[in-house]
Coordinates of C-alpha atoms in Angstrom, one line a residue:
X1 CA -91.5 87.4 29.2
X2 CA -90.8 85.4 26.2
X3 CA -87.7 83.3 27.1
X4 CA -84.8 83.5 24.3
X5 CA -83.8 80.1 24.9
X6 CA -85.6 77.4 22.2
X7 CA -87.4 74.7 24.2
X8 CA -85.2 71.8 24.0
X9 CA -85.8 68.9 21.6
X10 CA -85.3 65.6 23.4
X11 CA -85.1 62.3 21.2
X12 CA -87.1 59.6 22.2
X13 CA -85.2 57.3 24.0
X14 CA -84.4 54.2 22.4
X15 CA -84.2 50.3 24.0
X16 CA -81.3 48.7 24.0
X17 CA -81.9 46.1 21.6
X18 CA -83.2 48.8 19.2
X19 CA -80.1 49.4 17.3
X20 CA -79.0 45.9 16.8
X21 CA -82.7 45.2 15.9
X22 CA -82.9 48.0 13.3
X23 CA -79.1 46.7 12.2
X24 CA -80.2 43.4 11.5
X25 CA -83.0 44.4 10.0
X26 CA -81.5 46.7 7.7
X27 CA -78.9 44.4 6.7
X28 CA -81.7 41.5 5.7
X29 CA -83.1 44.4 3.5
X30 CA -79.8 45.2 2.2
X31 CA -78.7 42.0 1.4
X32 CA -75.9 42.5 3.8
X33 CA -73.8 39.9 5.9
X34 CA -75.1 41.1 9.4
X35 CA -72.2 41.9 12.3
X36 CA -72.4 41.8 15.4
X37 CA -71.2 44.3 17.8
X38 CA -68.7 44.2 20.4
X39 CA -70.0 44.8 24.1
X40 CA -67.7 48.7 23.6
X41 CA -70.3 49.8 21.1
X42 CA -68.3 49.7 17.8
X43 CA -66.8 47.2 15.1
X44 CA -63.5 46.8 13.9
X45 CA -65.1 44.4 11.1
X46 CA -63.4 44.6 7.8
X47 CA -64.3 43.2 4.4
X48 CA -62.2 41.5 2.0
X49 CA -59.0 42.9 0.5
X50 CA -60.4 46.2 -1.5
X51 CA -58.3 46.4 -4.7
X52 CA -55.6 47.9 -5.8
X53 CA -55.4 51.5 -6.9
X54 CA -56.0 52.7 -10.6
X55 CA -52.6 54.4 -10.9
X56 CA -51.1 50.6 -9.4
X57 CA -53.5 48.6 -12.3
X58 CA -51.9 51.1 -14.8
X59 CA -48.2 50.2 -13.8
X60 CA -49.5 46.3 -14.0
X61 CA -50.8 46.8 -17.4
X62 CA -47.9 48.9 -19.1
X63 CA -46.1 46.0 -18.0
X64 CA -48.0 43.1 -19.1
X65 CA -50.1 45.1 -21.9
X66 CA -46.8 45.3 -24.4
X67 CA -45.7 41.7 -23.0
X68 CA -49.0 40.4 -23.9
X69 CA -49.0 42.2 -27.5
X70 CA -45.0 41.0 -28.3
X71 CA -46.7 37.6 -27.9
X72 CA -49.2 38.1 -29.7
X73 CA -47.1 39.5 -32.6
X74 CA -44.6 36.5 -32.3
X75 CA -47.6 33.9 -32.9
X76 CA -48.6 35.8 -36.0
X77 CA -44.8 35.7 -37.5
X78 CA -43.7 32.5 -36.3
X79 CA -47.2 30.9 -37.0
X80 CA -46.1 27.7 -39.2
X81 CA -49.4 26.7 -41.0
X82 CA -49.2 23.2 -40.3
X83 CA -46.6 21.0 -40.1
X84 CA -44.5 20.4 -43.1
X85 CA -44.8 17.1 -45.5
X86 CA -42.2 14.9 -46.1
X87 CA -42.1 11.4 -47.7
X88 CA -43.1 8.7 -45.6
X89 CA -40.2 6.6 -44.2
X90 CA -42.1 3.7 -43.1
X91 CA -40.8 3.9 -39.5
X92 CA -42.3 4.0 -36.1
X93 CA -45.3 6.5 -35.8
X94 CA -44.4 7.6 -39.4
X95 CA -45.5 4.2 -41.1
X96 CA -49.1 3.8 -42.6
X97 CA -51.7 2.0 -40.5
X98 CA -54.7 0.2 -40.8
X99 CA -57.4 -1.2 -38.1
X100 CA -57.7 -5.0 -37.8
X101 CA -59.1 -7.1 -35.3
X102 CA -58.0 -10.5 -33.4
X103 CA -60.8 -13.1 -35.6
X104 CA -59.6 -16.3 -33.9
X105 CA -57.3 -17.4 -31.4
X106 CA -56.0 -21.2 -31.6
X107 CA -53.6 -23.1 -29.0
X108 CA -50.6 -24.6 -31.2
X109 CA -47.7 -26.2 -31.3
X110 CA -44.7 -24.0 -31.5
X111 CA -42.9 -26.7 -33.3
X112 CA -46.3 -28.0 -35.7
X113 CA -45.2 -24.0 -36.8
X114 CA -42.0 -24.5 -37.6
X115 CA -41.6 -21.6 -34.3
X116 CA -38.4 -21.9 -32.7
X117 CA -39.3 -20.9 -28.9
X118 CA -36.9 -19.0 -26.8
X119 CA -34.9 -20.4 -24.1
X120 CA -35.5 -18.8 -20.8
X121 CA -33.4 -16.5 -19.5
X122 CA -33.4 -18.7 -16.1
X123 CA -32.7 -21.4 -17.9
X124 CA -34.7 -24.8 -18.2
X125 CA -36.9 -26.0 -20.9
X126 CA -38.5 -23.9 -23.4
X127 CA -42.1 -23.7 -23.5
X128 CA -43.5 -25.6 -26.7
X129 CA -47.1 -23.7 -26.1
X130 CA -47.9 -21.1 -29.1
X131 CA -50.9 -19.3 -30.2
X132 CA -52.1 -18.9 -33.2
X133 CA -53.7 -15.7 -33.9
X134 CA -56.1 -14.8 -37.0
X135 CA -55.8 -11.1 -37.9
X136 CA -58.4 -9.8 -40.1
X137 CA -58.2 -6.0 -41.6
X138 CA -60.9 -3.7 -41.0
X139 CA -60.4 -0.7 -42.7
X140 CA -58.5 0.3 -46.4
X141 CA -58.9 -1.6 -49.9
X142 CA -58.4 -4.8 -48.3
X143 CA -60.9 -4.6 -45.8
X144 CA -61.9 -8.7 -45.1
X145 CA -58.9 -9.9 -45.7
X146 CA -56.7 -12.2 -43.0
X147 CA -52.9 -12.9 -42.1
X148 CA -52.0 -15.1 -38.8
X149 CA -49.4 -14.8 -36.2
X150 CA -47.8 -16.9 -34.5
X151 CA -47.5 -15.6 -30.2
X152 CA -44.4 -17.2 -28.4
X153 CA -45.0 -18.3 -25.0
X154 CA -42.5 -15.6 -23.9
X155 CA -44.1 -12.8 -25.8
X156 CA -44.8 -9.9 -23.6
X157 CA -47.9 -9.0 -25.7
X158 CA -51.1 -11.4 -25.6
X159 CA -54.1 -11.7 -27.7
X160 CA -57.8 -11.6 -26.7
X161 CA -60.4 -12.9 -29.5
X162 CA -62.2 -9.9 -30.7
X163 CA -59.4 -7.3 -29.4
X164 CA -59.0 -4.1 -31.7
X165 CA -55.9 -3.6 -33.1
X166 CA -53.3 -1.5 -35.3
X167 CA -51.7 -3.1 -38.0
X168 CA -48.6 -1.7 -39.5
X169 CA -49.5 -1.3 -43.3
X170 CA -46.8 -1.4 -46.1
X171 CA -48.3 -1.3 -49.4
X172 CA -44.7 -2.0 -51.1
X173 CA -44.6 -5.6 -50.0
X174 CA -45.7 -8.5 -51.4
X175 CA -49.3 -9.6 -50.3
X176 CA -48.7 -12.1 -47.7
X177 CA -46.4 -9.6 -46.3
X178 CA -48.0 -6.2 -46.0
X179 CA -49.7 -6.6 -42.8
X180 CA -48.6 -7.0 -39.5
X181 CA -49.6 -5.9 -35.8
X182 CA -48.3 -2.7 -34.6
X183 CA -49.9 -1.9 -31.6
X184 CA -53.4 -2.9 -29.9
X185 CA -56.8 -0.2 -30.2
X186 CA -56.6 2.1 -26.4
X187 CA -58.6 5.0 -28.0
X188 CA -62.2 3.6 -25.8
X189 CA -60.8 3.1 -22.2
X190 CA -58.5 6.7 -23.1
X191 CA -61.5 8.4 -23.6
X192 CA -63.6 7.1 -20.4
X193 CA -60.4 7.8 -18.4
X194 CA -60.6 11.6 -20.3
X195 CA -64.1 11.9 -19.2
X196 CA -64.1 10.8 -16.0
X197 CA -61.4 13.2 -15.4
X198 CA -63.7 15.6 -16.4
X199 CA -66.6 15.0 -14.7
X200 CA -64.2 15.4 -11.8
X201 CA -62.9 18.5 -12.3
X202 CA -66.1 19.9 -13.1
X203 CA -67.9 18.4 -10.0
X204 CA -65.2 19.5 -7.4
X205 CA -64.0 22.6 -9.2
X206 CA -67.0 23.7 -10.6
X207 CA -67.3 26.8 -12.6
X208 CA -63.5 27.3 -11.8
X209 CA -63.3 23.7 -13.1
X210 CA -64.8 24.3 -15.8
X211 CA -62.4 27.2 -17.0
X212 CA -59.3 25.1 -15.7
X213 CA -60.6 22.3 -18.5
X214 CA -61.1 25.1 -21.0
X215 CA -57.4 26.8 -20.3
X216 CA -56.4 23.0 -20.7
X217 CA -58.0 23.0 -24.3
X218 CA -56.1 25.9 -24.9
X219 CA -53.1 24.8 -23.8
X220 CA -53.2 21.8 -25.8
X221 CA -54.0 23.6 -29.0
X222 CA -51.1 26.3 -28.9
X223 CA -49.0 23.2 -28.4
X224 CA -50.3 21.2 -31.1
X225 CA -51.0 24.0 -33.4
X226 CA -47.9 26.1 -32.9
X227 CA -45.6 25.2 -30.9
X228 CA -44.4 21.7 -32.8
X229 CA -45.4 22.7 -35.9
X230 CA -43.3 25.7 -36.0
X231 CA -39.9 23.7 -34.3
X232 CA -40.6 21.4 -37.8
X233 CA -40.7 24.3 -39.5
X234 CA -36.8 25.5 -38.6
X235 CA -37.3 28.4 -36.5
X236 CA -35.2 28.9 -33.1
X237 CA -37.2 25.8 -30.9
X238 CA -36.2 27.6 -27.8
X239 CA -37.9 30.8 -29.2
X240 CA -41.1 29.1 -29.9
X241 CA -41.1 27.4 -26.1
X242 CA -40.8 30.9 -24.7
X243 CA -43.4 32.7 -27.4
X244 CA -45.5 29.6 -26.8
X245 CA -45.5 28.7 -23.0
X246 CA -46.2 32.7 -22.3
X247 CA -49.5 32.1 -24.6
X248 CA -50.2 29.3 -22.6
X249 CA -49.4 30.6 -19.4
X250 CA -51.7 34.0 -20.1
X251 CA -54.6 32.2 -21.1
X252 CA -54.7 29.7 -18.4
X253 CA -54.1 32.3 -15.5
X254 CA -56.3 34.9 -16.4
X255 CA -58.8 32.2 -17.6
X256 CA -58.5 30.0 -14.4
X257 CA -58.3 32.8 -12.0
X258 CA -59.7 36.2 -13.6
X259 CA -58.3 39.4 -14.9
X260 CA -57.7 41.4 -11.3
X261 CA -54.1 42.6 -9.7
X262 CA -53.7 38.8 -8.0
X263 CA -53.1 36.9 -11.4
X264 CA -51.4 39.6 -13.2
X265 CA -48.7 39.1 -10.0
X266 CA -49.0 35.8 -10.3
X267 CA -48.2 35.7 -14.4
X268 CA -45.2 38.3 -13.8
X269 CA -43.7 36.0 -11.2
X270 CA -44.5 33.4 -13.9
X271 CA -42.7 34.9 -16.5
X272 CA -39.3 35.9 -15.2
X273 CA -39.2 32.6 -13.2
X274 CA -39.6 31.1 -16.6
X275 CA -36.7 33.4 -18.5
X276 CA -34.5 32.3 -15.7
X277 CA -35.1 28.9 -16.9
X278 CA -34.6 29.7 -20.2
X279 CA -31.3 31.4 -19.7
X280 CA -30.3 28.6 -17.0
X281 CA -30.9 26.3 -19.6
X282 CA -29.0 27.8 -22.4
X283 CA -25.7 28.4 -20.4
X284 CA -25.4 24.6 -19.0
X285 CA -26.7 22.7 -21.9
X286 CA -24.2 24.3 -23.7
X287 CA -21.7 24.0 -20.8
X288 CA -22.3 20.3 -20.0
X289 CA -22.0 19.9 -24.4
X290 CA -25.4 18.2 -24.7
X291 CA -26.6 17.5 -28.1
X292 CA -30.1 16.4 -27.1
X293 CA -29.7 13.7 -30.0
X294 CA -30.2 10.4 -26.8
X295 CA -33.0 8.7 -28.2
X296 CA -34.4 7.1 -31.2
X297 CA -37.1 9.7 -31.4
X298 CA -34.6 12.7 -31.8
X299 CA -33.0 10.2 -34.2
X300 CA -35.8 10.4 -36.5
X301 CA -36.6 13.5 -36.2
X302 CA -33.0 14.7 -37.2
X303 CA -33.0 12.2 -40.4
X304 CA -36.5 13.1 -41.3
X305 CA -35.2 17.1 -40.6
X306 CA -32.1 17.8 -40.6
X307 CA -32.6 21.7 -40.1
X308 CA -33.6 21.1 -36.9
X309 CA -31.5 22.4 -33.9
X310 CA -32.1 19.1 -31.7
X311 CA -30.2 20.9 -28.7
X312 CA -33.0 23.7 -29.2
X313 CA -35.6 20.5 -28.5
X314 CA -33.6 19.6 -25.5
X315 CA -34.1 23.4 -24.2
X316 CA -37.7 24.1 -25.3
X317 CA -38.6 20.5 -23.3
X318 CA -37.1 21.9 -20.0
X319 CA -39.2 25.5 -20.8
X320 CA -42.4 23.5 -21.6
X321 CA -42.1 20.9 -18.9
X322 CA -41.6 23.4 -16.1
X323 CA -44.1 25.6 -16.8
X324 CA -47.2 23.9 -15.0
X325 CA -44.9 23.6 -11.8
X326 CA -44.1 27.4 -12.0
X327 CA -48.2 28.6 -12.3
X328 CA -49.1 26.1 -9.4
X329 CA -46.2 27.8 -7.3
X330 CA -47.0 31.6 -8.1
X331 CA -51.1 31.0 -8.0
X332 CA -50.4 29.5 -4.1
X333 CA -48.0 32.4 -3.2
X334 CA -49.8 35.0 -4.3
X335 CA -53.1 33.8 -3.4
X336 CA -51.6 32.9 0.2
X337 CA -50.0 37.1 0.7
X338 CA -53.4 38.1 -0.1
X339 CA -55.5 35.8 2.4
X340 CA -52.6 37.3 5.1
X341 CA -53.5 40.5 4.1
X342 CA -57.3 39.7 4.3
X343 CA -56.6 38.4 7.9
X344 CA -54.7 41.6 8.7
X345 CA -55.1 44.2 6.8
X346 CA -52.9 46.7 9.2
X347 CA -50.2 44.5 7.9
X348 CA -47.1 46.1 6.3
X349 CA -45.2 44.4 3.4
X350 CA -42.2 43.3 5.1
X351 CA -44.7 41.3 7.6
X352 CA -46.4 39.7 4.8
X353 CA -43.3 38.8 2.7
X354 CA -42.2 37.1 6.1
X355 CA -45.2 35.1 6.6
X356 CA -45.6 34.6 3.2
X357 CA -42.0 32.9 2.8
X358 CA -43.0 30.6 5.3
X359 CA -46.0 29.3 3.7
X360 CA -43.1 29.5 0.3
X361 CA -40.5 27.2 1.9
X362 CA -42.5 24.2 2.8
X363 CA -43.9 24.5 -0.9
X364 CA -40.5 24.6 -2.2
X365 CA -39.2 21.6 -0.1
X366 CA -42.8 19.8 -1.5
X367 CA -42.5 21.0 -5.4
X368 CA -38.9 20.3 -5.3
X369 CA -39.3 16.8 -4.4
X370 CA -42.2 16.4 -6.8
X371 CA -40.2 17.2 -10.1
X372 CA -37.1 15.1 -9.3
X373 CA -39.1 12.0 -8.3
X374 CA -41.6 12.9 -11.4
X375 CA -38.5 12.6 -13.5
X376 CA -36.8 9.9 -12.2
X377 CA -40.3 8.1 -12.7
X378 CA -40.2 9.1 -16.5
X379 CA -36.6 7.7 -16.5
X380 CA -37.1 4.3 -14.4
X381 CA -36.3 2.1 -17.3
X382 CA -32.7 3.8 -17.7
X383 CA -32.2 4.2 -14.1
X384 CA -32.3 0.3 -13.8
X385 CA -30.4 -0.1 -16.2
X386 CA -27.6 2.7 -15.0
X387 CA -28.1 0.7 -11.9
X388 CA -26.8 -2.9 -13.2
X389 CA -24.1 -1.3 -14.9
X390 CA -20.6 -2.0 -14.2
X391 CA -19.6 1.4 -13.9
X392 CA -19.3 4.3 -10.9
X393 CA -21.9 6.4 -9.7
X394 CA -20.0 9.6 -11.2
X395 CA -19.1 8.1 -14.5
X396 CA -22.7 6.9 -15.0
X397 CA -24.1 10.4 -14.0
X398 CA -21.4 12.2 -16.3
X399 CA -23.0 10.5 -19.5
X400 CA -25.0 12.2 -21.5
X401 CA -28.3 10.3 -21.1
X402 CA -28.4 10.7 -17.8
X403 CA -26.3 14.4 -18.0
X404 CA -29.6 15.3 -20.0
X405 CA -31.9 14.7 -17.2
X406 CA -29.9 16.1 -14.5
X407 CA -29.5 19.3 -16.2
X408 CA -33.5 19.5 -17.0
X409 CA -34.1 18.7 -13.3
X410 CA -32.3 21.0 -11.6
X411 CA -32.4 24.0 -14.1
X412 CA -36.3 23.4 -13.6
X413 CA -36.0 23.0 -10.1
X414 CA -33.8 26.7 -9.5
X415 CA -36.5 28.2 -11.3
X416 CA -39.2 27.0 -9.1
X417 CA -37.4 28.0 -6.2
X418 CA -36.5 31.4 -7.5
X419 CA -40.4 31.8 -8.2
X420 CA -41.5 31.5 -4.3
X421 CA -40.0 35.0 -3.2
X422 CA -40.2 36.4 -6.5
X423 CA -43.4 36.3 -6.5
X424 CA -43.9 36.3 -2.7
X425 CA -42.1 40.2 -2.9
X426 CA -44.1 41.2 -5.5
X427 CA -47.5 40.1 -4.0
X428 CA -47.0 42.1 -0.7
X429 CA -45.8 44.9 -2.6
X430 CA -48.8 45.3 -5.1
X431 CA -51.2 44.3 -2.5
X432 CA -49.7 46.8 0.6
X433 CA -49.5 49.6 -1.9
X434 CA -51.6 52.5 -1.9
X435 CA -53.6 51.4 1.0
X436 CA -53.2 52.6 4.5
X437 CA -54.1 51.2 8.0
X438 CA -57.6 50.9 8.8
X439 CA -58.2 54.4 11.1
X440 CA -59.3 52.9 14.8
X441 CA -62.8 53.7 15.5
X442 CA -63.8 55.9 18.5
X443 CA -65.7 54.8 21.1
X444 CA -69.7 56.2 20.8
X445 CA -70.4 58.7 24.1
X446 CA -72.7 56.7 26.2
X447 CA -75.6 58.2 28.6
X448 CA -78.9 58.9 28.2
X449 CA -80.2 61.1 25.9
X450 CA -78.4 63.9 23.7
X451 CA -80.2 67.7 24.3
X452 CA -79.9 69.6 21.2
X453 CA -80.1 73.6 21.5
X454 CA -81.1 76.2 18.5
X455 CA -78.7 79.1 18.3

């Protein structure tokens, strides 16, 4: 009698080394990263952070979609067109200028000159060795034509023959008197310097090297191109910093580091840190009465435009100058939550803020340090002098030279700090969200092999 029973259908049993054979293999075909497989049969091998969820990259964008077009709409009515004329004054960088060359270089007499040298300051005899210099012009109507100076032996500037130079051009004064040296040529050794930067950032960096030059190109022409002509223009300078530095600091993220959930975190963090500034800035510049009117730069800018808010120069500096510190401080956090989540991706967000504040503390204790010490070596001239002075350590920090840079130090430096768990929280958050722990995987049966039976 027929049995009603199917005959049973074994599987040909495999070797052992079949299935990480075939694996391997399969994975070569695929293009895969092969993985190896722990002794229990099964892998707890995971991948890199998958992203975020669409309704999350929604929430990011009707954030930072309306941000991105108020900027956009404050560049188009704040744009200024160029910076506005004015009659030339005739001083500093606003004086006409010609090239001219060193021609000859003769060791003199200072008194065969009828030059008076300068006694030393430590005393002793003055030097009677001079130089005469022959200038020749180079450029303009009078192209050919030659002046001489006469160098003092105490002249911090010294003459080479053949060196390029600036002359200072006043076409007002009588002939013998029209010329004289301004400043030497740098624009060949500047540019090497440029492109060996260059090649260095492109070599190391690469193709991110390559977009970090182009979001510096960028940078450089919102500055150049909006930001100081519109402040010459008489609109709100703080306004323009803020309208300004956002451009900036949207195009270099996204261009540096892509358009994906990390950046965007990193260019919110970015943003409020630098509104904090701004309002920081406001309240104690006003506070500590600062008129940002300390040099002979803001000088001349104020007689040259008196519309100008110079105290609205003051606060759009500390806005600008802070803003490369705040991207490198928000890229590193954000970039450092996600590599902890990479590493353990059953990690909640209150694990990775934690670890992720500890990474932040050593870079604020390292950032921190950098700006004050990159100030006070902007400053050094004024700190020496501060430092001769006859005069207290408060009453010298309480003017307002010095007031100036305190403020724009440490209104710079509460913004970087407030950036590290700004942006530490909002990194965990966005990249814990919507995302559960990886399920454990059970244990394949083991034994020999598997009879299957028809119903």
């Amino acid at each position: 009698m027929p049995s009603d029973e199917s005959p049973t259908v074994e599987k040909p049993q495999q070797r052992p080394w079949a299935g990480p054979v075939a694996r391997a293999s399969a994975c070569l075909r695929d293009n895969r990263p092969v993985e190896s497989s722990p002794p229990h049969g099964h892998s707890h091998a995971h991948g890199p952070v998958p992203p975020v969820s669409r309704h999350l990259r929604r929430v990011i964008a009707a954030i930072l979609v309306p941000f991105g077009v108020a900027v956009v709409v404050g560049l188009i009515v704040l744009w200024p067109g160029g910076a506005p004329g004015h009659a030339r004054t005739g001083i500093g960088f606003d004086q006409q200028t010609r090239s001219g060359k060193v021609a000859r270089l003769v060791d003199v007499s200072c008194r065969a000159v009828n030059a008076v040298p300068q006694q030393p300051p430590s005393g002793g005899k003055a030097s009677d060795s001079c130089q005469k210099a022959t200038i020749e012009v180079t450029s303009g109507p009078d192209k050919g034509t030659t002046f001489t100076e006469i160098v003092q032996p105490d002249q911090t500037r010294r003459y080479r023959e053949g060196e390029a130079l600036i002359l200072a051009y006043a076409p007002n004064a009588p002939p013998g008197l029209r010329y004289s040296v301004s400043d030497v040529q740098r624009g060949f050794p500047l540019a090497v310097l440029a492109v060996v930067f260059a090649a260095a950032v492109v070599v190391v960096g690469r193709l991110r090297g390559v977009m970090a030059l182009v979001a510096l190109v960028v940078s450089f022409g919102v500055l150049t191109l909006f930001i100081l002509p519109a402040i010459l223009r008489g609109h709100n300078p703080l306004l323009v910093a803020v309208i300004g530095g956002s451009a900036i600091l949207l195009a270099s993220l996204y261009l540096c580091h892509g358009l994906n959930a990390r950046t965007s975190v990193a260019v919110i963090g970015t943003l409020c840190s630098m509104f904090l500034i701004a309002v920081l800035g406001s309240v104690f510049v006003d506070w500590t009465h600062l008129t940002g009117n300390t040099s002979d730069e803001t000088g001349t800018i104020h007689t040259l435009y008196p519309h100008i808010q110079l105290k609205g120069i003051l606060l759009a500096g500390i806005v600008i100058g802070s803003l490369g510190v705040l991207n490198d401080v928000t890229v590193t956090q954000t970039s450092a939550v996600w590599e902890l989540k990479d590493a353990d991706p059953n990690a909640n967000w209150r694990t990775l803020y934690a670890s992720g504040m500890r990474i932040g503390r050593d870079h604020i204790a390292s950032v921190v340090n950098t700006l004050v010490m990159a100030y006070a070596g902007a400053a050094l001239p004024l700190l020496l002098l501060f430092s001769i002075a006859d005069a207290g350590v408060w009453q010298v920090a309480s003017s307002e030279l010095v007031a100036e840079e305190i403020v724009r130090t440490l209104v710079g430096s509460i913004g970087l700090v407030a950036a590290v768990p700004l942006t530490t929280v909002l990194a965990a958050l966005v990249v814990n969200a919507d995302r559960h722990p990886e399920p454990t995987a059970r244990p394949a049966p083991s034994g020999g092999a598997h009879r299957h039976r028809r119903p």
